[in-house]
mmCIF file with all atom_site columns, C-alpha atoms in Angstrom:
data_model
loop_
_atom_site.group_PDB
_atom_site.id
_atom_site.type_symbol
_atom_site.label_atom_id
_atom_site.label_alt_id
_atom_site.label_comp_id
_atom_site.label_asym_id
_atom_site.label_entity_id
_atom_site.label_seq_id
_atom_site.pdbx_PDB_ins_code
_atom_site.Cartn_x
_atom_site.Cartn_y
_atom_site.Cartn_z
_atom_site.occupancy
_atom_site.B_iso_or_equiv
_atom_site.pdbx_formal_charge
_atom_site.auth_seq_id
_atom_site.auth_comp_id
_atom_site.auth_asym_id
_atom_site.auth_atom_id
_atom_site.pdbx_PDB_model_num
ATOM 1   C CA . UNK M 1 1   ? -4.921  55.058  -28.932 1.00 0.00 ? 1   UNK M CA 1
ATOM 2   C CA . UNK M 1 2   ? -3.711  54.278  -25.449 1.00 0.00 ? 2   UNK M CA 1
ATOM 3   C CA . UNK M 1 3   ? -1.968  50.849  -25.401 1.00 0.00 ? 3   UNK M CA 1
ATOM 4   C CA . UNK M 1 4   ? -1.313  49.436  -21.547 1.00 0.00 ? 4   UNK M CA 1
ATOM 5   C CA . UNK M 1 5   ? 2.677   48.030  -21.281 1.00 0.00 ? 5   UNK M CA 1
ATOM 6   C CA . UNK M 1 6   ? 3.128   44.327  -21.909 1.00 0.00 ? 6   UNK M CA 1
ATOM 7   C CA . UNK M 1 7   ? 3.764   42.437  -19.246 1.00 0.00 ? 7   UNK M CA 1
ATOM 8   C CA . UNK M 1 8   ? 6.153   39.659  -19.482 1.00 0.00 ? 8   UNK M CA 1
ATOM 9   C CA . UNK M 1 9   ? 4.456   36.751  -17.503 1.00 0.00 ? 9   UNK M CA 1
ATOM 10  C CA . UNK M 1 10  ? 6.026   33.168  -16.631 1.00 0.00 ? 10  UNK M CA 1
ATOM 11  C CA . UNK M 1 11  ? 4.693   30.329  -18.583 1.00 0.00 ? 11  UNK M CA 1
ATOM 12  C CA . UNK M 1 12  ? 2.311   28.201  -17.396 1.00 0.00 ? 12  UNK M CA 1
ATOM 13  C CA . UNK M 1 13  ? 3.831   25.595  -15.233 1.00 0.00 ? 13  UNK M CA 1
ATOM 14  C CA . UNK M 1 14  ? 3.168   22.200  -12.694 1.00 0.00 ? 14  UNK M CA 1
ATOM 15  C CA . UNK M 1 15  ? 1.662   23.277  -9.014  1.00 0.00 ? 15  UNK M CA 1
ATOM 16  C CA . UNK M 1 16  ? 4.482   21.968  -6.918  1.00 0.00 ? 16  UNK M CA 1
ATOM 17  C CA . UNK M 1 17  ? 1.517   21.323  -4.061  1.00 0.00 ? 17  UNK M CA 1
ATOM 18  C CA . UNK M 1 18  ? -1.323  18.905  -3.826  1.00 0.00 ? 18  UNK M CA 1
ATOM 19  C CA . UNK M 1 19  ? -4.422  20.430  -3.682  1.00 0.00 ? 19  UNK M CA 1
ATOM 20  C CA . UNK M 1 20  ? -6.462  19.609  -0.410  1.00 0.00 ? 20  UNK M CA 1
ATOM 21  C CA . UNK M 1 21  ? -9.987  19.245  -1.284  1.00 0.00 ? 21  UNK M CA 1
ATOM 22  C CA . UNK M 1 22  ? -10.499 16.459  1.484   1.00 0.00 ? 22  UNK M CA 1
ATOM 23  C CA . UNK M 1 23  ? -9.785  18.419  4.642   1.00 0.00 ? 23  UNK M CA 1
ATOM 24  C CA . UNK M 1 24  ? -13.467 19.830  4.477   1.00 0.00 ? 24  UNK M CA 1
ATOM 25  C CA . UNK M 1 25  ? -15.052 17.161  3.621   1.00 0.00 ? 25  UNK M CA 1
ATOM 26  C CA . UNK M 1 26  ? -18.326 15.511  6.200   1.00 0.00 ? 26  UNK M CA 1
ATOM 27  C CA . UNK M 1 27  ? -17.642 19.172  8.141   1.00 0.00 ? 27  UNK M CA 1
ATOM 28  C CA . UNK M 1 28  ? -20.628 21.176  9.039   1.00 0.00 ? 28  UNK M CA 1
ATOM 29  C CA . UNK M 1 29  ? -19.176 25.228  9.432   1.00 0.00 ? 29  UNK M CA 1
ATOM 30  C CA . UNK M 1 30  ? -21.406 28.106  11.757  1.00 0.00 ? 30  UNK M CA 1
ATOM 31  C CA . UNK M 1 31  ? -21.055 31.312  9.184   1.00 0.00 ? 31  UNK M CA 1
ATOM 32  C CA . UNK M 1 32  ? -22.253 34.521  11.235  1.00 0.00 ? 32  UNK M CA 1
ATOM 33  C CA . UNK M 1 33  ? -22.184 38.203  9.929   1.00 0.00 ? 33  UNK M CA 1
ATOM 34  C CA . UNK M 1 34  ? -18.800 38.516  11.605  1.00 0.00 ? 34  UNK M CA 1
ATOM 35  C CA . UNK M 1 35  ? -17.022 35.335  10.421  1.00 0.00 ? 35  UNK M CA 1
ATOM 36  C CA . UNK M 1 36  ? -14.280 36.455  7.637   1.00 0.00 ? 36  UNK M CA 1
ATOM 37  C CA . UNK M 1 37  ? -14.348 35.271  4.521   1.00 0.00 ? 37  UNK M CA 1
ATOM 38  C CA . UNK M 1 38  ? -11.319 32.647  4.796   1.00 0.00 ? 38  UNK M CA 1
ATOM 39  C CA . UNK M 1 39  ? -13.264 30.640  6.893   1.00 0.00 ? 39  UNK M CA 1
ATOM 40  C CA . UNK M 1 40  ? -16.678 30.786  5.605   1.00 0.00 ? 40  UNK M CA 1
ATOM 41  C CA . UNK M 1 41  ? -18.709 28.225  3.562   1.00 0.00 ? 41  UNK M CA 1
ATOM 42  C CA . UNK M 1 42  ? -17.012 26.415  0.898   1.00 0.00 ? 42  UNK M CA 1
ATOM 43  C CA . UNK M 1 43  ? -13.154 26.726  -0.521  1.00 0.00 ? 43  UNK M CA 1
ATOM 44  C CA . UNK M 1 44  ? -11.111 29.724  0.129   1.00 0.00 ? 44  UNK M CA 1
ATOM 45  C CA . UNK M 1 45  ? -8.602  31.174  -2.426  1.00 0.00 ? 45  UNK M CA 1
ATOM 46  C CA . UNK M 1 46  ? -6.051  33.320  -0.992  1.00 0.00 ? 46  UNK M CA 1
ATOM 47  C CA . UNK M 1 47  ? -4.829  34.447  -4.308  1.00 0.00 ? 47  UNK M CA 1
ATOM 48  C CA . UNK M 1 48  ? -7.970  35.517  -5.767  1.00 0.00 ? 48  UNK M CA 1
ATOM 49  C CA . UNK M 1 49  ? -9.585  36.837  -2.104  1.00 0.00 ? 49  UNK M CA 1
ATOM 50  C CA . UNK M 1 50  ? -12.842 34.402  -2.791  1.00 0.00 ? 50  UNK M CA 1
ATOM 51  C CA . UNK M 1 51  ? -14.595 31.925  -1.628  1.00 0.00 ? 51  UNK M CA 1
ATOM 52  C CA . UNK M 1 52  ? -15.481 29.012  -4.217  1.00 0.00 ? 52  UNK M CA 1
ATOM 53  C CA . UNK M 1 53  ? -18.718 26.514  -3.274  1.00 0.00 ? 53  UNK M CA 1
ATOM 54  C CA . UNK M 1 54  ? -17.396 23.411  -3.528  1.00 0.00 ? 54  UNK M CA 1
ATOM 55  C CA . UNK M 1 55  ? -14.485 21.200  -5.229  1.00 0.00 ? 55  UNK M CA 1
ATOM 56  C CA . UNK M 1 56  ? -15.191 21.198  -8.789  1.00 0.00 ? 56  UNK M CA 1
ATOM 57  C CA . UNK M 1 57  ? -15.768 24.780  -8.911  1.00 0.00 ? 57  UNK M CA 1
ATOM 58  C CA . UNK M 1 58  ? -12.393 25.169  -6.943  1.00 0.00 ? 58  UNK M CA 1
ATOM 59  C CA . UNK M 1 59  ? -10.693 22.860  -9.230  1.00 0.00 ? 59  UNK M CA 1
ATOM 60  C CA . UNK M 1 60  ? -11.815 24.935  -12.269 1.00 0.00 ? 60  UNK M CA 1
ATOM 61  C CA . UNK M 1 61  ? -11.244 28.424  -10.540 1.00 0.00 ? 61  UNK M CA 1
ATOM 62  C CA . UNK M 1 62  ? -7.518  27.497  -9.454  1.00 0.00 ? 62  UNK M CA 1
ATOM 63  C CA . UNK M 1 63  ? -6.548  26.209  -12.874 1.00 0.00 ? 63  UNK M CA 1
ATOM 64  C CA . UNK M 1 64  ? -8.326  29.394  -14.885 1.00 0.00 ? 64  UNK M CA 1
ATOM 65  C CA . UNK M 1 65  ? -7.289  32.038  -16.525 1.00 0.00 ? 65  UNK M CA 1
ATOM 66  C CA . UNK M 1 66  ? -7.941  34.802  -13.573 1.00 0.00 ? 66  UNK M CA 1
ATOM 67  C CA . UNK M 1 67  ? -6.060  32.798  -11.155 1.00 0.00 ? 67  UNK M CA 1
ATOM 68  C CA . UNK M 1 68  ? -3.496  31.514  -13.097 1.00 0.00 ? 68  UNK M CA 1
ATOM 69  C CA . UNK M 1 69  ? -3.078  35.784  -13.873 1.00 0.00 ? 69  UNK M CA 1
ATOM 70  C CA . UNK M 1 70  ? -3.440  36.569  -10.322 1.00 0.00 ? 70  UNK M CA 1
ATOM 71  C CA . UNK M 1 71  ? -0.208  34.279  -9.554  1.00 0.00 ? 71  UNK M CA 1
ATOM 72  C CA . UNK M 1 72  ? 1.745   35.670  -12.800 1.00 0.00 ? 72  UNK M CA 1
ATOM 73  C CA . UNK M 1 73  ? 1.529   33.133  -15.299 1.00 0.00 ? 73  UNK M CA 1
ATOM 74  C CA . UNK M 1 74  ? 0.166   33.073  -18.418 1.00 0.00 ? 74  UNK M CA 1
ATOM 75  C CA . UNK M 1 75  ? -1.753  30.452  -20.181 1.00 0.00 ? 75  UNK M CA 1
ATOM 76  C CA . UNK M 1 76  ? 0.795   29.511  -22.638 1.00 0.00 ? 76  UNK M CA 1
ATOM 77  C CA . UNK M 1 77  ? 3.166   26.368  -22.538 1.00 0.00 ? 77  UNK M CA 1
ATOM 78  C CA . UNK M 1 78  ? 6.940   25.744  -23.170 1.00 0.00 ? 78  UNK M CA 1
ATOM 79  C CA . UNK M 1 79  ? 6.651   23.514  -25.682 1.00 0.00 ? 79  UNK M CA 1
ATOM 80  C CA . UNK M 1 80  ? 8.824   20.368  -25.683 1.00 0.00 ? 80  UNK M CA 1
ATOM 81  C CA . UNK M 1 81  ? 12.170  19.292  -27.161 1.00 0.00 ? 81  UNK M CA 1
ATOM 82  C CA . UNK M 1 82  ? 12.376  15.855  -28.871 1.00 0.00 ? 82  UNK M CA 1
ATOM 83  C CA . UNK M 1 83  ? 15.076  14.863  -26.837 1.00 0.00 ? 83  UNK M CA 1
ATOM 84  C CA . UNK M 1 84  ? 13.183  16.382  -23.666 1.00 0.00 ? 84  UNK M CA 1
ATOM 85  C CA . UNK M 1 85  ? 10.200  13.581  -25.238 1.00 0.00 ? 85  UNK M CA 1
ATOM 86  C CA . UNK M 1 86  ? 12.052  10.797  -25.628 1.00 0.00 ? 86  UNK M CA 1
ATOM 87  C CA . UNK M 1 87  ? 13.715  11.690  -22.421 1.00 0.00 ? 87  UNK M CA 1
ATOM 88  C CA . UNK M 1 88  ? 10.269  11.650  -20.428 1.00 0.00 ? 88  UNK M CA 1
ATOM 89  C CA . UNK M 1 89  ? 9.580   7.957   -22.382 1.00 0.00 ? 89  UNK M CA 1
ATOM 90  C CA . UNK M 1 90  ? 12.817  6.334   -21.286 1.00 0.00 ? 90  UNK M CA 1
ATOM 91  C CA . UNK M 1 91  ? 12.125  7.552   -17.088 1.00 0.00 ? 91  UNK M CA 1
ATOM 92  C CA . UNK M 1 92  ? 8.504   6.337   -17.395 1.00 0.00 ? 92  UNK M CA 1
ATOM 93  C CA . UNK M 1 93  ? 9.625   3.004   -19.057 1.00 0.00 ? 93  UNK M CA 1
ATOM 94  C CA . UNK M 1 94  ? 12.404  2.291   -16.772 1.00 0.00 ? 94  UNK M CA 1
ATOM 95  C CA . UNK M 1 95  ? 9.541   3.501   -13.994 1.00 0.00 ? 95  UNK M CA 1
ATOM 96  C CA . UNK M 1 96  ? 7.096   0.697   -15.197 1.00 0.00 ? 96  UNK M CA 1
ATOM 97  C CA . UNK M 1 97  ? 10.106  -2.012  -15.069 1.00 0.00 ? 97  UNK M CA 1
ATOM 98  C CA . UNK M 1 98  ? 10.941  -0.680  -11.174 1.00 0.00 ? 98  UNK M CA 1
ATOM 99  C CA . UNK M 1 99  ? 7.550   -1.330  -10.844 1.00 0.00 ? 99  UNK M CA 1
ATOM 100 C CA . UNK M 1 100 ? 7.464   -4.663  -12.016 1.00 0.00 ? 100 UNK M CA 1
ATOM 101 C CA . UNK M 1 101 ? 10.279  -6.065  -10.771 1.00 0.00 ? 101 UNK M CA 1
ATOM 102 C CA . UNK M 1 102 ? 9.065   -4.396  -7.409  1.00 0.00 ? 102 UNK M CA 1
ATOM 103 C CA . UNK M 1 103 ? 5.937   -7.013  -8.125  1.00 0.00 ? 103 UNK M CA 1
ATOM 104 C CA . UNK M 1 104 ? 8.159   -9.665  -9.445  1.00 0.00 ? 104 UNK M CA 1
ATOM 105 C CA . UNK M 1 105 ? 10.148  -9.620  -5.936  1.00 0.00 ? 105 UNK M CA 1
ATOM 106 C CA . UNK M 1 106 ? 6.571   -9.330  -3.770  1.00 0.00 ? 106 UNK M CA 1
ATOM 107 C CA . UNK M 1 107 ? 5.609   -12.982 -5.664  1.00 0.00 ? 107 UNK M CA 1
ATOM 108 C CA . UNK M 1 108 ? 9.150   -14.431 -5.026  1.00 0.00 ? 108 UNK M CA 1
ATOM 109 C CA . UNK M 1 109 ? 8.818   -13.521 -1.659  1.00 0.00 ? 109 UNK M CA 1
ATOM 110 C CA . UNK M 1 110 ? 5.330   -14.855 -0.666  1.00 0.00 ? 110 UNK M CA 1
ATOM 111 C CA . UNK M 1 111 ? 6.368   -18.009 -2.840  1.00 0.00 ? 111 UNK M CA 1
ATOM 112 C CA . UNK M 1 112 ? 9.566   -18.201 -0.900  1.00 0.00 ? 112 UNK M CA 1
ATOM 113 C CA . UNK M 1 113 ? 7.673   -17.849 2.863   1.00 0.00 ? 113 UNK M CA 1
ATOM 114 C CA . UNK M 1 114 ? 4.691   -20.934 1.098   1.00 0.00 ? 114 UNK M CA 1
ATOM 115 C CA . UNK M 1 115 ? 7.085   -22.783 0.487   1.00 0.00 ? 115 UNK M CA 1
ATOM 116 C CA . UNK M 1 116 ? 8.575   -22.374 3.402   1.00 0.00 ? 116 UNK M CA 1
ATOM 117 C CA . UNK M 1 117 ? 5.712   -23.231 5.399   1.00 0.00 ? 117 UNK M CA 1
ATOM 118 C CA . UNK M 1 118 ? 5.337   -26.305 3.389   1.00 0.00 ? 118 UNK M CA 1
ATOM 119 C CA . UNK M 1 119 ? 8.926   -27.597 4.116   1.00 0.00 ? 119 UNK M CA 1
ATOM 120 C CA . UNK M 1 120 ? 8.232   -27.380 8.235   1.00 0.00 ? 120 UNK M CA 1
ATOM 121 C CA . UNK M 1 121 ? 4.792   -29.127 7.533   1.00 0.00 ? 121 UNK M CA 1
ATOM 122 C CA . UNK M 1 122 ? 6.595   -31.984 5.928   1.00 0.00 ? 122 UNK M CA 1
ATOM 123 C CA . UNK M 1 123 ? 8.752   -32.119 8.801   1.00 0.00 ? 123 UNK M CA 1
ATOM 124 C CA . UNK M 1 124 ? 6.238   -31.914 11.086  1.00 0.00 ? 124 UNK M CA 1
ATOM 125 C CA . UNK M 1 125 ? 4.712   -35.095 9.495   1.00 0.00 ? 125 UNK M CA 1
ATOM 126 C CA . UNK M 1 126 ? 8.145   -36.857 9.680   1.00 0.00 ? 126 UNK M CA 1
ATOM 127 C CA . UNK M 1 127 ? 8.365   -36.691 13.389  1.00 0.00 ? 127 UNK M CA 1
ATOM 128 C CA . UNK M 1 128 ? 4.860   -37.799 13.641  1.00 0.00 ? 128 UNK M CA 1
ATOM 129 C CA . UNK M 1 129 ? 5.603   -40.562 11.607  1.00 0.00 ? 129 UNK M CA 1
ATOM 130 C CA . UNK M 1 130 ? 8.721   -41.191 13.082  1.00 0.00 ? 130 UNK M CA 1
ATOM 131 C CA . UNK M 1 131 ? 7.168   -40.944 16.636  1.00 0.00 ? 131 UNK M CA 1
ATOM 132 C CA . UNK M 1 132 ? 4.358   -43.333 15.535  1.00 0.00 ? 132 UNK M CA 1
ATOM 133 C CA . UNK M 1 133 ? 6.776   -45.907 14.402  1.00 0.00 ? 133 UNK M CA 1
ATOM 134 C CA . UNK M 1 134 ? 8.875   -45.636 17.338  1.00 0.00 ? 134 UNK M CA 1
ATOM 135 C CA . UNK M 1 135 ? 5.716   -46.340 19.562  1.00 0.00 ? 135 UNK M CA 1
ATOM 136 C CA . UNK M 1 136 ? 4.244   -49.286 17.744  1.00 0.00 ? 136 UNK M CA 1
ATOM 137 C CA . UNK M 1 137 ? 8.068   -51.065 17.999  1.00 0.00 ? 137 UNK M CA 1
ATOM 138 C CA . UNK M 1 138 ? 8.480   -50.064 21.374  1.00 0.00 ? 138 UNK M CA 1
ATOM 139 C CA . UNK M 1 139 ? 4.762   -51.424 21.998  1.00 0.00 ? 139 UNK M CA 1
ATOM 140 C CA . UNK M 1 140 ? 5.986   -54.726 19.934  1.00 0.00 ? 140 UNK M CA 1
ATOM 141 C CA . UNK M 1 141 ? 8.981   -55.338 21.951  1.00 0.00 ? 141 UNK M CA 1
ATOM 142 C CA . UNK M 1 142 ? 7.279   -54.550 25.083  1.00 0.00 ? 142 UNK M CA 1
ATOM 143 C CA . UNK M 1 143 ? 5.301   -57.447 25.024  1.00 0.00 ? 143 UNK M CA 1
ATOM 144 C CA . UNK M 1 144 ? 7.997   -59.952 24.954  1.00 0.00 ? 144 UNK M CA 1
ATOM 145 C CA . UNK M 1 145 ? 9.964   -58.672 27.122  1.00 0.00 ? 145 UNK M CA 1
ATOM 146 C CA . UNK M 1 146 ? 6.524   -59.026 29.294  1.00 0.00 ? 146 UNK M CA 1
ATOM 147 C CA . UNK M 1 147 ? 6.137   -62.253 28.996  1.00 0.00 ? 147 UNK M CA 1
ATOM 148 C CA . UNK M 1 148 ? 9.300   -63.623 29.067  1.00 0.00 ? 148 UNK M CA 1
ATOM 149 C CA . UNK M 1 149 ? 9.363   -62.240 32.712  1.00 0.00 ? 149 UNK M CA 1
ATOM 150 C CA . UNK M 1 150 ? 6.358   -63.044 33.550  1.00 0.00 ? 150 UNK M CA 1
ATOM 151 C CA . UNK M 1 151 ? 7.432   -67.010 32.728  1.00 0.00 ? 151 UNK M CA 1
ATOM 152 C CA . UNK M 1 152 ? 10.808  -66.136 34.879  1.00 0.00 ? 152 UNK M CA 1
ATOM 153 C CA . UNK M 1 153 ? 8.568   -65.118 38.058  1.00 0.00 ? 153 UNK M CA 1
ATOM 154 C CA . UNK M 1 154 ? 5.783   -67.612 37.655  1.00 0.00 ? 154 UNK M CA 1
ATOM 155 C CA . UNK M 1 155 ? 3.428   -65.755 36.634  1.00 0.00 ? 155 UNK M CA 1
ATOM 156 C CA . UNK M 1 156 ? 0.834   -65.749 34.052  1.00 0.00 ? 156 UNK M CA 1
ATOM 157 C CA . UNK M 1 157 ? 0.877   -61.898 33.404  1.00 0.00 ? 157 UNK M CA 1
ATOM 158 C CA . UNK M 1 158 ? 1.157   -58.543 35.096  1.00 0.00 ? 158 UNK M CA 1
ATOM 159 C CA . UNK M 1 159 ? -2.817  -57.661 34.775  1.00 0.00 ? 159 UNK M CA 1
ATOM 160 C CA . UNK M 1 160 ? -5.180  -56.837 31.738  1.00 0.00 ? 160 UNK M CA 1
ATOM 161 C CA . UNK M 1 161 ? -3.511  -54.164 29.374  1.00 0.00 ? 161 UNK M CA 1
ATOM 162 C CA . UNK M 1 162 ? -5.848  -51.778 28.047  1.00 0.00 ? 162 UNK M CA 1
ATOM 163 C CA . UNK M 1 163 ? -4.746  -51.640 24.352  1.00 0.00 ? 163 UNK M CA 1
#
């Protein structure tokens, strides 16, 4: 019995790339005879030398067996430590916290700008009101003044007012 050599592959591991399934997406592709196979119809896999139909199939053929053997991993996984466990749970918690005190600070600052806005409304209103007042008692005095003058120079008033 003939036995081939064992092959001591990597374990399986994270991609360290995002896949790009959108940049042919909506595009319409001429395929002649002569056009090579990395740019014909449907997803290309340089690893593998084929050409895939469409996403799903591309998602399944890139995390498969024959691909994943083509790049020199095997299927298996390193399996985790505790303390590698309970290190992953304390990063995601204190991620989740970031996270909500990243919220927490996008509230206190649209809060902070409201009530903002509603402190230069009030003042706003207190020069109207301010103005209005001034007007009327200027308007009030005015007409003494008037008069009184108009007694002084003999006269019976300086013409209709249109209040």
């Amino acid at each position: 019995m003939f036995s081939a050599p064992v092959i001591k592959r990597e374990l399986l591991k994270q991609r360290e790339y995002k896949v790009d399934l959108d940049s042919k997406l909506g595009k319409s592709v001429v395929i002649t005879k002569n056009t090579p196979t990395s740019q014909s119809g449907g997803y290309y896999c340089n690893v593998c030398d084929c050409v895939v139909k469409d996403s799903i199939n591309f998602l399944d053929h890139i995390n498969g067996k024959k691909h994943q053997r083509n790049l020199g991993m095997s299927m298996k996984i390193e399996r985790s430590t505790l303390d590698q466990v309970k290190a992953r749970f304390a990063h995601n918690k204190r991620k989740l916290e970031e996270k909500k005190d990243e919220y927490e600070l996008d509230t206190r600052l649209k809060e902070a700008a409201e009530e903002e806005a509603r402190i230069k409304e009030l003042r706003r209103e207190r020069r109207r009101d301010k103005k209005r007042k001034l007007q009327e008692t200027d308007d009030t005095d005015d007409v003494p003044a008037q008069s009184e003058l108009a007694q002084i120079m003999g006269f019976s008033g300086f013409g209709a007012s249109k209040k």
